[in-house]
Short mmCIF file of C-alpha atoms in Angstrom, two decimals:
data_model
loop_
_atom_site.label_atom_id
_atom_site.label_comp_id
_atom_site.label_asym_id
_atom_site.label_seq_id
_atom_site.Cartn_x
_atom_site.Cartn_y
_atom_site.Cartn_z
CA MET A 1 -36.86 242.55 -96.36
CA ILE A 2 -40.30 241.49 -97.60
CA SER A 3 -38.90 239.10 -100.20
CA THR A 4 -36.52 237.58 -97.63
CA GLN A 5 -39.38 237.08 -95.18
CA ILE A 6 -41.44 235.31 -97.83
CA LEU A 7 -38.54 232.96 -98.60
CA VAL A 8 -38.02 232.30 -94.88
CA SER A 9 -41.70 231.48 -94.38
CA ILE A 10 -41.60 229.03 -97.31
CA PHE A 11 -38.45 227.47 -95.89
CA ILE A 12 -39.97 227.09 -92.41
CA PHE A 13 -43.24 225.61 -93.65
CA THR A 14 -41.70 223.29 -96.24
CA LEU A 15 -39.07 221.82 -93.93
CA GLN A 16 -41.63 221.02 -91.29
CA LYS A 17 -44.10 219.53 -93.75
CA LEU A 18 -41.35 217.38 -95.23
CA GLN A 19 -40.66 216.20 -91.65
CA LYS A 20 -37.08 217.48 -91.64
CA ILE A 21 -37.49 219.52 -88.45
CA LEU A 22 -40.19 217.62 -86.55
CA PRO A 23 -40.66 214.00 -87.62
CA GLY A 24 -44.18 212.65 -87.30
CA ASP A 25 -47.70 213.17 -88.59
CA PRO A 26 -49.48 216.34 -87.38
CA ALA A 27 -52.85 214.59 -87.64
CA LEU A 28 -51.71 211.83 -85.28
CA ALA A 29 -50.43 214.42 -82.81
CA LEU A 30 -53.73 216.34 -82.95
CA ALA A 31 -55.89 213.25 -82.61
CA GLY A 32 -54.15 212.01 -79.46
CA GLU A 33 -53.71 208.44 -78.31
CA GLU A 34 -57.38 207.37 -78.47
CA ARG A 35 -57.87 208.04 -82.15
CA ASP A 36 -59.79 206.32 -84.92
CA ALA A 37 -59.96 206.58 -88.69
CA VAL A 38 -62.94 208.95 -88.60
CA SER A 39 -61.14 211.40 -86.28
CA LEU A 40 -58.01 211.33 -88.41
CA ALA A 41 -60.02 211.96 -91.58
CA PHE A 42 -61.84 214.89 -89.93
CA ILE A 43 -58.58 216.48 -88.72
CA ARG A 44 -56.92 216.09 -92.11
CA GLU A 45 -59.89 217.76 -93.77
CA LYS A 46 -60.17 220.55 -91.19
CA TYR A 47 -56.49 221.53 -91.35
CA TYR A 48 -56.13 220.99 -95.14
CA LEU A 49 -53.63 218.16 -94.59
CA ASN A 50 -54.96 216.32 -97.64
CA ASP A 51 -54.22 219.28 -99.92
CA PRO A 52 -50.99 219.65 -101.88
CA ILE A 53 -48.21 221.30 -99.89
CA TYR A 54 -48.39 224.57 -101.86
CA LEU A 55 -52.09 224.96 -101.01
CA GLN A 56 -51.35 224.20 -97.36
CA TYR A 57 -48.73 226.96 -97.41
CA ILE A 58 -51.11 229.45 -98.99
CA ASN A 59 -53.75 228.74 -96.31
CA TRP A 60 -51.18 229.00 -93.51
CA ALA A 61 -49.59 232.19 -94.88
CA GLY A 62 -53.00 233.79 -95.42
CA SER A 63 -53.98 233.09 -91.81
CA ALA A 64 -50.60 234.36 -90.59
CA LEU A 65 -51.10 237.66 -92.40
CA LYS A 66 -54.37 238.03 -90.48
CA GLY A 67 -52.58 237.38 -87.18
CA ASP A 68 -53.73 233.78 -86.84
CA LEU A 69 -50.78 231.42 -86.33
CA GLY A 70 -52.87 228.45 -85.29
CA ILE A 71 -53.58 226.66 -82.02
CA SER A 72 -51.02 225.01 -79.75
CA LEU A 73 -51.40 221.22 -79.61
CA ARG A 74 -50.05 221.10 -76.07
CA THR A 75 -52.01 223.89 -74.36
CA ASN A 76 -54.87 224.43 -76.86
CA GLU A 77 -54.15 228.18 -76.74
CA PRO A 78 -53.66 230.51 -79.73
CA VAL A 79 -50.02 230.68 -80.76
CA THR A 80 -50.19 234.47 -80.93
CA GLN A 81 -51.29 234.52 -77.29
CA LEU A 82 -48.38 232.31 -76.24
CA ILE A 83 -45.93 234.49 -78.15
CA GLY A 84 -47.43 237.61 -76.58
CA GLU A 85 -46.86 236.13 -73.12
CA LYS A 86 -43.29 234.89 -73.68
CA LEU A 87 -41.79 237.54 -75.95
CA PRO A 88 -41.72 240.36 -73.32
CA VAL A 89 -39.64 238.12 -71.05
CA THR A 90 -36.95 237.64 -73.69
CA ILE A 91 -37.08 241.33 -74.66
CA GLN A 92 -36.41 242.29 -71.03
CA LEU A 93 -33.54 239.81 -70.88
CA ALA A 94 -32.09 241.12 -74.16
CA ILE A 95 -32.32 244.76 -73.06
CA MET A 96 -30.56 244.04 -69.76
CA ALA A 97 -27.88 242.02 -71.55
CA MET A 98 -27.29 244.86 -74.01
CA ILE A 99 -26.98 247.39 -71.18
CA ILE A 100 -24.35 245.22 -69.47
CA ALA A 101 -22.54 244.73 -72.80
CA PHE A 102 -22.47 248.48 -73.45
CA LEU A 103 -21.30 249.37 -69.96
CA VAL A 104 -18.42 246.88 -70.20
CA GLY A 105 -17.56 246.53 -73.87
CA VAL A 106 -17.62 250.10 -75.17
CA PRO A 107 -15.44 251.72 -72.43
CA ALA A 108 -13.04 248.76 -72.61
CA GLY A 109 -12.77 249.17 -76.38
CA VAL A 110 -12.10 252.89 -76.15
CA LEU A 111 -9.50 252.41 -73.41
CA SER A 112 -7.82 249.60 -75.34
CA ALA A 113 -7.54 251.74 -78.47
CA VAL A 114 -6.22 254.78 -76.62
CA LYS A 115 -3.70 252.63 -74.70
CA LYS A 116 -2.71 250.53 -77.72
CA GLY A 117 0.35 248.35 -77.12
CA THR A 118 0.30 248.79 -73.35
CA VAL A 119 -0.51 246.34 -70.55
CA ILE A 120 -4.08 247.70 -70.44
CA ASP A 121 -4.54 246.87 -74.12
CA TYR A 122 -3.27 243.32 -73.65
CA LEU A 123 -5.43 242.75 -70.58
CA ALA A 124 -8.51 244.04 -72.41
CA ASN A 125 -7.82 241.66 -75.30
CA ILE A 126 -7.37 238.72 -72.91
CA VAL A 127 -10.69 239.51 -71.23
CA THR A 128 -12.32 239.82 -74.66
CA LEU A 129 -10.96 236.48 -75.79
CA SER A 130 -12.24 234.91 -72.57
CA GLY A 131 -15.70 236.38 -73.09
CA LEU A 132 -15.86 234.99 -76.62
CA SER A 133 -14.45 231.58 -75.66
CA ILE A 134 -16.41 230.71 -72.51
CA PRO A 135 -19.68 228.94 -73.42
CA ASN A 136 -22.81 230.58 -72.06
CA PHE A 137 -24.19 227.35 -70.63
CA TRP A 138 -20.98 226.68 -68.66
CA LEU A 139 -20.82 230.24 -67.33
CA GLY A 140 -24.48 230.03 -66.32
CA ILE A 141 -23.93 226.80 -64.38
CA MET A 142 -20.84 228.20 -62.63
CA LEU A 143 -22.71 231.36 -61.63
CA ILE A 144 -25.55 229.27 -60.22
CA LEU A 145 -23.07 227.31 -58.11
CA LEU A 146 -21.18 230.39 -56.91
CA VAL A 147 -23.73 233.18 -56.65
CA SER A 148 -26.88 231.21 -55.81
CA VAL A 149 -25.82 227.98 -54.11
CA ASN A 150 -22.67 229.03 -52.24
CA LEU A 151 -23.27 232.74 -51.61
CA GLY A 152 -27.07 232.86 -51.74
CA TRP A 153 -27.12 236.33 -53.27
CA LEU A 154 -29.50 235.69 -56.18
CA PRO A 155 -32.17 233.10 -57.00
CA ALA A 156 -30.90 230.21 -59.11
CA SER A 157 -33.90 230.21 -61.45
CA GLY A 158 -37.39 231.57 -61.98
CA TYR A 159 -38.88 234.79 -63.25
CA GLU A 160 -41.07 237.59 -61.98
CA SER A 161 -42.64 240.23 -64.20
CA ILE A 162 -41.07 243.66 -63.89
CA PHE A 163 -44.57 245.16 -63.73
CA LYS A 164 -45.54 243.05 -60.70
CA ASP A 165 -42.34 243.16 -58.65
CA PRO A 166 -39.50 245.20 -60.21
CA VAL A 167 -36.95 244.31 -57.53
CA ARG A 168 -37.64 240.58 -57.72
CA SER A 169 -37.63 240.78 -61.51
CA LEU A 170 -34.17 242.37 -61.57
CA GLN A 171 -32.89 239.79 -59.09
CA THR A 172 -34.04 236.90 -61.27
CA MET A 173 -32.83 238.44 -64.54
CA ILE A 174 -29.47 239.99 -63.64
CA MET A 175 -27.58 236.69 -63.71
CA PRO A 176 -28.85 235.46 -67.11
CA ALA A 177 -28.38 238.98 -68.47
CA PHE A 178 -24.77 238.90 -67.29
CA VAL A 179 -24.26 235.50 -68.93
CA LEU A 180 -25.50 236.81 -72.28
CA GLY A 181 -23.89 240.22 -71.82
CA THR A 182 -20.33 238.88 -71.44
CA SER A 183 -20.08 237.52 -74.97
CA LEU A 184 -21.77 240.63 -76.36
CA ALA A 185 -19.40 242.86 -74.40
CA ALA A 186 -16.46 241.05 -75.95
CA THR A 187 -17.87 241.58 -79.44
CA LEU A 188 -18.60 245.26 -78.79
CA MET A 189 -15.14 245.74 -77.29
CA ARG A 190 -13.41 244.36 -80.38
CA HIS A 191 -15.50 246.46 -82.78
CA THR A 192 -15.16 249.60 -80.64
CA ARG A 193 -11.39 249.15 -80.50
CA SER A 194 -11.14 248.69 -84.27
CA ALA A 195 -13.38 251.67 -84.96
CA MET A 196 -11.47 253.90 -82.52
CA LEU A 197 -8.08 252.90 -83.98
CA GLY A 198 -9.31 253.83 -87.44
CA VAL A 199 -10.75 257.17 -86.31
CA LEU A 200 -7.70 258.14 -84.24
CA LYS A 201 -5.61 258.02 -87.44
CA ALA A 202 -7.98 260.36 -89.30
CA ASP A 203 -6.84 263.78 -90.48
CA TYR A 204 -9.42 265.72 -88.48
CA VAL A 205 -8.22 264.09 -85.25
CA ARG A 206 -4.60 265.04 -86.01
CA THR A 207 -5.79 268.56 -86.84
CA ALA A 208 -7.62 268.82 -83.52
CA ARG A 209 -4.51 267.68 -81.66
CA SER A 210 -2.30 270.18 -83.51
CA LYS A 211 -4.65 272.99 -82.49
CA GLY A 212 -4.07 272.17 -78.84
CA VAL A 213 -7.43 270.58 -78.12
CA SER A 214 -7.31 268.60 -74.88
CA LYS A 215 -6.76 264.84 -75.11
CA HIS A 216 -10.12 264.19 -73.43
CA SER A 217 -11.99 266.32 -75.98
CA VAL A 218 -10.18 264.70 -78.90
CA ILE A 219 -11.08 261.21 -77.70
CA ILE A 220 -14.69 261.85 -76.67
CA LYS A 221 -15.95 264.64 -78.92
CA HIS A 222 -14.02 263.88 -82.10
CA ALA A 223 -12.95 260.25 -82.18
CA PHE A 224 -15.57 258.42 -80.12
CA ARG A 225 -18.55 260.21 -81.61
CA ASN A 226 -17.55 259.11 -85.11
CA ALA A 227 -16.50 255.62 -84.03
CA LEU A 228 -19.92 255.17 -82.45
CA LEU A 229 -21.68 254.91 -85.83
CA PRO A 230 -20.77 251.28 -86.62
CA ILE A 231 -21.26 250.34 -82.96
CA VAL A 232 -24.88 251.55 -82.95
CA THR A 233 -25.69 249.63 -86.12
CA LEU A 234 -23.93 246.53 -84.80
CA SER A 235 -25.92 246.73 -81.56
CA ALA A 236 -29.21 246.50 -83.45
CA VAL A 237 -28.04 243.30 -85.14
CA LEU A 238 -26.77 241.86 -81.84
CA PHE A 239 -30.13 242.62 -80.22
CA GLY A 240 -31.86 240.65 -82.97
CA GLN A 241 -29.49 237.75 -82.34
CA LEU A 242 -30.30 237.88 -78.64
CA LEU A 243 -34.01 237.53 -79.29
CA ALA A 244 -33.33 234.40 -81.31
CA GLY A 245 -30.32 232.94 -79.51
CA ALA A 246 -31.00 232.93 -75.78
CA VAL A 247 -32.09 229.28 -75.87
CA LEU A 248 -29.41 227.72 -73.64
CA THR A 249 -29.47 230.52 -71.08
CA GLU A 250 -33.25 230.41 -70.72
CA GLN A 251 -33.19 226.62 -70.45
CA ILE A 252 -30.46 226.48 -67.78
CA LEU A 253 -31.88 229.29 -65.65
CA THR A 254 -35.52 228.24 -66.21
CA ILE A 255 -36.69 231.54 -67.67
CA PRO A 256 -40.10 231.24 -69.38
CA GLY A 257 -39.08 233.25 -72.39
CA PHE A 258 -39.43 233.17 -76.15
CA SER A 259 -36.49 230.82 -76.75
CA LYS A 260 -37.64 228.31 -74.13
CA LEU A 261 -41.05 228.29 -75.79
CA ILE A 262 -39.66 226.93 -79.04
CA VAL A 263 -37.52 224.32 -77.26
CA ASP A 264 -40.55 223.01 -75.40
CA ALA A 265 -42.57 223.06 -78.63
CA VAL A 266 -39.94 220.98 -80.44
CA PHE A 267 -39.84 218.37 -77.68
CA THR A 268 -43.65 218.07 -77.60
CA ARG A 269 -44.05 218.14 -81.40
CA ASP A 270 -46.15 221.31 -81.18
CA TYR A 271 -46.07 222.09 -84.91
CA ALA A 272 -48.06 225.33 -84.89
CA VAL A 273 -45.94 226.85 -82.11
CA VAL A 274 -42.68 225.94 -83.85
CA GLN A 275 -43.83 227.54 -87.09
CA GLY A 276 -45.16 230.64 -85.33
CA VAL A 277 -42.11 231.21 -83.13
CA VAL A 278 -39.59 230.69 -85.93
CA LEU A 279 -41.59 233.00 -88.19
CA CYS A 280 -41.74 235.74 -85.54
CA THR A 281 -38.01 235.28 -84.83
CA ALA A 282 -37.22 235.79 -88.50
CA ILE A 283 -39.42 238.89 -88.63
CA GLY A 284 -37.72 240.30 -85.53
CA PHE A 285 -34.23 239.64 -86.84
CA LEU A 286 -34.98 241.21 -90.22
CA GLY A 287 -36.63 244.14 -88.45
CA MET A 288 -33.53 244.76 -86.32
CA ASN A 289 -31.38 244.68 -89.45
CA LEU A 290 -33.67 247.28 -91.00
CA ILE A 291 -33.39 249.44 -87.87
CA ALA A 292 -29.60 249.11 -88.09
CA ASP A 293 -29.62 250.38 -91.68
CA ILE A 294 -31.92 253.29 -90.80
CA ALA A 295 -29.84 254.19 -87.72
CA TYR A 296 -26.65 254.27 -89.78
CA PHE A 297 -28.33 256.52 -92.32
CA LEU A 298 -29.65 258.91 -89.66
CA LEU A 299 -26.39 259.08 -87.70
CA ASN A 300 -24.08 259.48 -90.70
CA PRO A 301 -24.19 263.02 -92.12
CA ARG A 302 -22.48 261.92 -95.33
CA MET A 303 -25.33 259.51 -96.08
CA ARG A 304 -27.94 262.23 -95.48
CA SER A 305 -26.08 264.65 -97.73
CA MET A 306 -26.48 262.24 -100.65
CA LEU A 307 -30.24 262.88 -100.76
#
């Protein structure tokens, strides 16, 4: 994880410095429109822009390790402060989306596996295919037109902190959470179905059935509990993807979250914010993968018995 993060940080810094992500000169962006040669020289010296690229990376990485990701060119605020303000919004959105995905995808997957080959199974697969095929941005626009414009049930955009007004916060976040949750529910449904089909063919499940254990107990206590292992680990990875991939949803529904922050930074050539956000996104994604590995180890008795 540490070695991967180092490679990612080098990749992020080098691409930007080589002007592959954000074309333009950082010194010109910092100096503003009314700039002169003296100001440009001062900025290049202050931010080590005259140094070789490897020295610039060492200075940037050293500051990042101390929690200093630089200053935003657009707002003149510390990047860490901006991330601290925007990240909780995306975390709330991701948690709500995961809850919706679990409530829909996992029961549908279990039911589809138990009713394999029936009309229920085919309907569940059709719904899953729809959830994977419908683009999030299109679904978000359609929900705005239907739920907000035509029916007036929920606000079309905006955000309110859950700590200030919980009811208003849920009203503004339920629609974007549903948009993100549909595709996740489809993914969870497919994996739950596959895991359940594999477990239902296991010897211990057949043994439980031969002993006269009720069908409900066989499905819930024996099959589902063991099929849940890969689902839990998959959920951690999906949560990491949500933190990094809610860009379109946050843009369409005007949610001031983590993903919208990087989009705005790219459009305004805010180099420090782009570097800081992408770095934190990579750390979060790698961290969720680590949590997935640890969760699988803790939940799987066979892995613990190898110690």
